[in-house]
Amino acid sequence: MRRIDKIIIHCSATKEGQHFTVEDIDRWHKARGFAKIGYHHVVYLDGSVHKGRNESLLGAHCLGHNATSVGICYIGGLDENGRPKDTRTDKQNEALTRLVSGLQIKYPKATVHGHNEFAAKACPCFDVKKEFRL
Ligand SMILES: [Zn+2]
C-alpha cells in the first residue's frame, strides 16, 4: 500500500443541483489524458459515495501531491452562473464527514486539505481547514 499523508477534498466544478456520476468524471478526465477518473471517491448530491480510482493507485487530482494522498470529490461547487459556491447538500455534508472520518481511521497520519491549499483555485469552494482541522 502507498503511504497516505493527505486527504484532499475537491468539487466537480459543476453547477448547483446538477447530477453527475463517476462515469461522467471518468469521461472528462480521460479527455484530459488521464488513464481514468483521477479521484478515489465521489460524493453524489444524494449523499451516496461512489468509488473512483482504487485507493491503492496514485490519483490524478492535485499536482505535486498525488503520490501520498487520497482525493475525494463532491458533485457541485458552482452556482447557476458558474461562479464558485459551496453547493453541498445536507446529505453531501454528512457523507463527506463520514467518508473523511473513515479515511482518517484507515490513515491515522493523514491530514485533511482542500485543493485550494495547493493550487490557485477555488476548489472545493468551502473552508476545509475550518471544518476538518481544529
Ligand atoms: Zn480540485
PDB file of C-alpha atoms and ligand atoms in Angstrom:
ATOM      1  CA  MET A   1       0.000   0.000   0.000  1.00  0.00           C
ATOM      2  CA  ARG A   2       1.110   3.563  -0.677  1.00  0.00           C
ATOM      3  CA  ARG A   3       1.911   5.870   2.201  1.00  0.00           C
ATOM      4  CA  ILE A   4      -1.025   8.264   2.596  1.00  0.00           C
ATOM      5  CA  ASP A   5      -0.426  11.510   4.485  1.00  0.00           C
ATOM      6  CA  LYS A   6      -3.133  13.716   2.987  1.00  0.00           C
ATOM      7  CA  ILE A   7      -6.824  13.567   2.269  1.00  0.00           C
ATOM      8  CA  ILE A   8      -7.596  16.217  -0.336  1.00  0.00           C
ATOM      9  CA  ILE A   9     -11.135  17.436  -0.966  1.00  0.00           C
ATOM     10  CA  HIS A  10     -12.376  18.667  -4.343  1.00  0.00           C
ATOM     11  CA  CYS A  11     -15.575  19.727  -6.009  1.00  0.00           C
ATOM     12  CA  SER A  12     -16.524  18.640  -9.522  1.00  0.00           C
ATOM     13  CA  ALA A  13     -16.891  22.310 -10.588  1.00  0.00           C
ATOM     14  CA  THR A  14     -20.374  21.640 -11.902  1.00  0.00           C
ATOM     15  CA  LYS A  15     -23.495  23.719 -11.310  1.00  0.00           C
ATOM     16  CA  GLU A  16     -25.591  23.506  -8.177  1.00  0.00           C
ATOM     17  CA  GLY A  17     -28.270  20.817  -8.235  1.00  0.00           C
ATOM     18  CA  GLN A  18     -26.957  19.065 -11.349  1.00  0.00           C
ATOM     19  CA  HIS A  19     -26.330  15.366 -11.017  1.00  0.00           C
ATOM     20  CA  PHE A  20     -23.154  13.848 -12.433  1.00  0.00           C
ATOM     21  CA  THR A  21     -21.675  10.399 -11.961  1.00  0.00           C
ATOM     22  CA  VAL A  22     -18.328   8.668 -11.652  1.00  0.00           C
ATOM     23  CA  GLU A  23     -18.761   7.685 -15.313  1.00  0.00           C
ATOM     24  CA  ASP A  24     -19.114  11.338 -16.355  1.00  0.00           C
ATOM     25  CA  ILE A  25     -15.973  12.353 -14.468  1.00  0.00           C
ATOM     26  CA  ASP A  26     -14.153   9.335 -15.871  1.00  0.00           C
ATOM     27  CA  ARG A  27     -15.026  10.584 -19.358  1.00  0.00           C
ATOM     28  CA  TRP A  28     -13.878  14.168 -18.594  1.00  0.00           C
ATOM     29  CA  HIS A  29     -10.606  13.009 -17.093  1.00  0.00           C
ATOM     30  CA  LYS A  30      -9.864  10.624 -19.958  1.00  0.00           C
ATOM     31  CA  ALA A  31     -10.450  13.545 -22.328  1.00  0.00           C
ATOM     32  CA  ARG A  32      -7.732  15.392 -20.358  1.00  0.00           C
ATOM     33  CA  GLY A  33      -5.369  12.485 -20.924  1.00  0.00           C
ATOM     34  CA  PHE A  34      -5.686  10.687 -17.571  1.00  0.00           C
ATOM     35  CA  ALA A  35      -5.874   6.889 -17.557  1.00  0.00           C
ATOM     36  CA  LYS A  36      -9.214   7.149 -15.780  1.00  0.00           C
ATOM     37  CA  ILE A  37     -11.057   9.215 -13.179  1.00  0.00           C
ATOM     38  CA  GLY A  38      -8.452  10.984 -11.039  1.00  0.00           C
ATOM     39  CA  TYR A  39     -10.392  10.948  -7.725  1.00  0.00           C
ATOM     40  CA  HIS A  40     -10.677   7.987  -5.382  1.00  0.00           C
ATOM     41  CA  HIS A  41     -14.158   8.739  -4.027  1.00  0.00           C
ATOM     42  CA  VAL A  42     -17.067  10.784  -5.333  1.00  0.00           C
ATOM     43  CA  VAL A  43     -19.973  12.062  -3.226  1.00  0.00           C
ATOM     44  CA  TYR A  44     -23.244  12.494  -5.148  1.00  0.00           C
ATOM     45  CA  LEU A  45     -25.939  15.075  -4.364  1.00  0.00           C
ATOM     46  CA  ASP A  46     -27.962  12.409  -2.548  1.00  0.00           C
ATOM     47  CA  GLY A  47     -25.046  11.653  -0.212  1.00  0.00           C
ATOM     48  CA  SER A  48     -24.156   8.328  -1.766  1.00  0.00           C
ATOM     49  CA  VAL A  49     -20.415   7.686  -2.017  1.00  0.00           C
ATOM     50  CA  HIS A  50     -19.010   6.077  -5.149  1.00  0.00           C
ATOM     51  CA  LYS A  51     -15.650   4.586  -5.886  1.00  0.00           C
ATOM     52  CA  GLY A  52     -13.432   6.196  -8.489  1.00  0.00           C
ATOM     53  CA  ARG A  53      -9.838   5.103  -8.839  1.00  0.00           C
ATOM     54  CA  ASN A  54      -8.703   2.409  -6.423  1.00  0.00           C
ATOM     55  CA  GLU A  55      -7.093   3.881  -3.296  1.00  0.00           C
ATOM     56  CA  SER A  56      -4.036   1.713  -3.807  1.00  0.00           C
ATOM     57  CA  LEU A  57      -3.375   3.598  -7.052  1.00  0.00           C
ATOM     58  CA  LEU A  58      -1.902   7.067  -7.373  1.00  0.00           C
ATOM     59  CA  GLY A  59      -4.615   9.636  -8.000  1.00  0.00           C
ATOM     60  CA  ALA A  60      -4.615  12.445 -10.561  1.00  0.00           C
ATOM     61  CA  HIS A  61      -6.239  15.337  -8.733  1.00  0.00           C
ATOM     62  CA  CYS A  62      -3.648  17.592  -7.100  1.00  0.00           C
ATOM     63  CA  LEU A  63      -0.401  18.412  -8.833  1.00  0.00           C
ATOM     64  CA  GLY A  64       2.611  17.624  -6.644  1.00  0.00           C
ATOM     65  CA  HIS A  65       0.580  15.760  -4.012  1.00  0.00           C
ATOM     66  CA  ASN A  66      -0.856  12.758  -5.824  1.00  0.00           C
ATOM     67  CA  ALA A  67       1.741  10.271  -4.643  1.00  0.00           C
ATOM     68  CA  THR A  68       0.749  10.329  -0.971  1.00  0.00           C
ATOM     69  CA  SER A  69      -2.858  11.463  -0.976  1.00  0.00           C
ATOM     70  CA  VAL A  70      -6.400  10.241  -1.390  1.00  0.00           C
ATOM     71  CA  GLY A  71      -8.627  12.508  -3.492  1.00  0.00           C
ATOM     72  CA  ILE A  72     -12.307  12.920  -2.825  1.00  0.00           C
ATOM     73  CA  CYS A  73     -14.757  14.986  -4.809  1.00  0.00           C
ATOM     74  CA  TYR A  74     -18.290  16.170  -4.157  1.00  0.00           C
ATOM     75  CA  ILE A  75     -20.568  16.905  -7.095  1.00  0.00           C
ATOM     76  CA  GLY A  76     -21.152  20.653  -7.358  1.00  0.00           C
ATOM     77  CA  GLY A  77     -19.113  23.711  -6.456  1.00  0.00           C
ATOM     78  CA  LEU A  78     -20.581  26.306  -8.852  1.00  0.00           C
ATOM     79  CA  ASP A  79     -23.681  28.480  -8.681  1.00  0.00           C
ATOM     80  CA  GLU A  80     -26.060  28.718 -11.623  1.00  0.00           C
ATOM     81  CA  ASN A  81     -23.851  31.372 -13.233  1.00  0.00           C
ATOM     82  CA  GLY A  82     -20.769  29.198 -12.968  1.00  0.00           C
ATOM     83  CA  ARG A  83     -19.206  31.037 -10.042  1.00  0.00           C
ATOM     84  CA  PRO A  84     -17.572  29.174  -7.143  1.00  0.00           C
ATOM     85  CA  LYS A  85     -20.072  28.331  -4.406  1.00  0.00           C
ATOM     86  CA  ASP A  86     -20.364  25.857  -1.575  1.00  0.00           C
ATOM     87  CA  THR A  87     -23.280  23.912  -3.036  1.00  0.00           C
ATOM     88  CA  ARG A  88     -23.052  20.872  -0.763  1.00  0.00           C
ATOM     89  CA  THR A  89     -26.414  19.402   0.158  1.00  0.00           C
ATOM     90  CA  ASP A  90     -27.048  18.338   3.765  1.00  0.00           C
ATOM     91  CA  LYS A  91     -26.662  14.746   2.627  1.00  0.00           C
ATOM     92  CA  GLN A  92     -23.346  15.529   0.946  1.00  0.00           C
ATOM     93  CA  ASN A  93     -22.161  17.244   4.112  1.00  0.00           C
ATOM     94  CA  GLU A  94     -22.974  14.204   6.228  1.00  0.00           C
ATOM     95  CA  ALA A  95     -21.441  11.836   3.696  1.00  0.00           C
ATOM     96  CA  LEU A  96     -18.236  13.878   3.434  1.00  0.00           C
ATOM     97  CA  THR A  97     -17.837  13.935   7.212  1.00  0.00           C
ATOM     98  CA  ARG A  98     -18.366  10.170   7.382  1.00  0.00           C
ATOM     99  CA  LEU A  99     -16.046   9.476   4.473  1.00  0.00           C
ATOM    100  CA  VAL A 100     -13.253  11.653   5.888  1.00  0.00           C
ATOM    101  CA  SER A 101     -13.625  10.069   9.363  1.00  0.00           C
ATOM    102  CA  GLY A 102     -13.381   6.612   7.835  1.00  0.00           C
ATOM    103  CA  LEU A 103     -10.274   7.560   5.889  1.00  0.00           C
ATOM    104  CA  GLN A 104      -8.683   9.081   8.991  1.00  0.00           C
ATOM    105  CA  ILE A 105      -9.152   5.774  10.806  1.00  0.00           C
ATOM    106  CA  LYS A 106      -7.593   3.949   7.885  1.00  0.00           C
ATOM    107  CA  TYR A 107      -4.773   6.515   7.517  1.00  0.00           C
ATOM    108  CA  PRO A 108      -4.252   7.949  11.027  1.00  0.00           C
ATOM    109  CA  LYS A 109      -1.366  10.190   9.959  1.00  0.00           C
ATOM    110  CA  ALA A 110      -3.281  11.822   7.136  1.00  0.00           C
ATOM    111  CA  THR A 111      -4.254  15.489   7.381  1.00  0.00           C
ATOM    112  CA  VAL A 112      -7.293  16.917   5.603  1.00  0.00           C
ATOM    113  CA  HIS A 113      -6.950  19.645   2.981  1.00  0.00           C
ATOM    114  CA  GLY A 114      -8.829  21.492   0.286  1.00  0.00           C
ATOM    115  CA  HIS A 115      -7.413  21.572  -3.233  1.00  0.00           C
ATOM    116  CA  ASN A 116      -7.190  25.366  -2.883  1.00  0.00           C
ATOM    117  CA  GLU A 117      -4.420  24.969  -0.299  1.00  0.00           C
ATOM    118  CA  PHE A 118      -2.155  23.641  -3.047  1.00  0.00           C
ATOM    119  CA  ALA A 119      -3.331  25.441  -6.164  1.00  0.00           C
ATOM    120  CA  ALA A 120      -4.667  28.861  -7.071  1.00  0.00           C
ATOM    121  CA  LYS A 121      -8.198  27.524  -7.412  1.00  0.00           C
ATOM    122  CA  ALA A 122     -11.481  27.955  -5.573  1.00  0.00           C
ATOM    123  CA  CYS A 123     -11.922  24.177  -5.364  1.00  0.00           C
ATOM    124  CA  PRO A 124     -13.553  22.792  -3.235  1.00  0.00           C
ATOM    125  CA  CYS A 125     -15.360  26.122  -2.605  1.00  0.00           C
ATOM    126  CA  PHE A 126     -15.525  25.826   1.170  1.00  0.00           C
ATOM    127  CA  ASP A 127     -13.047  26.230   4.011  1.00  0.00           C
ATOM    128  CA  VAL A 128     -11.771  22.706   4.635  1.00  0.00           C
ATOM    129  CA  LYS A 129      -9.411  23.906   7.347  1.00  0.00           C
ATOM    130  CA  LYS A 130     -12.278  25.354   9.317  1.00  0.00           C
ATOM    131  CA  GLU A 131     -14.465  22.256   9.025  1.00  0.00           C
ATOM    132  CA  PHE A 132     -11.960  19.441   9.231  1.00  0.00           C
ATOM    133  CA  ARG A 133      -8.915  20.759  11.076  1.00  0.00           C
ATOM    134  CA  LEU A 134      -9.279  22.245  14.530  1.00  0.00           C
TER     135      LEU A 134
HETATM  136 ZN    ZN B   1      -9.902  20.219  -7.115  1.00  0.00          ZN
END
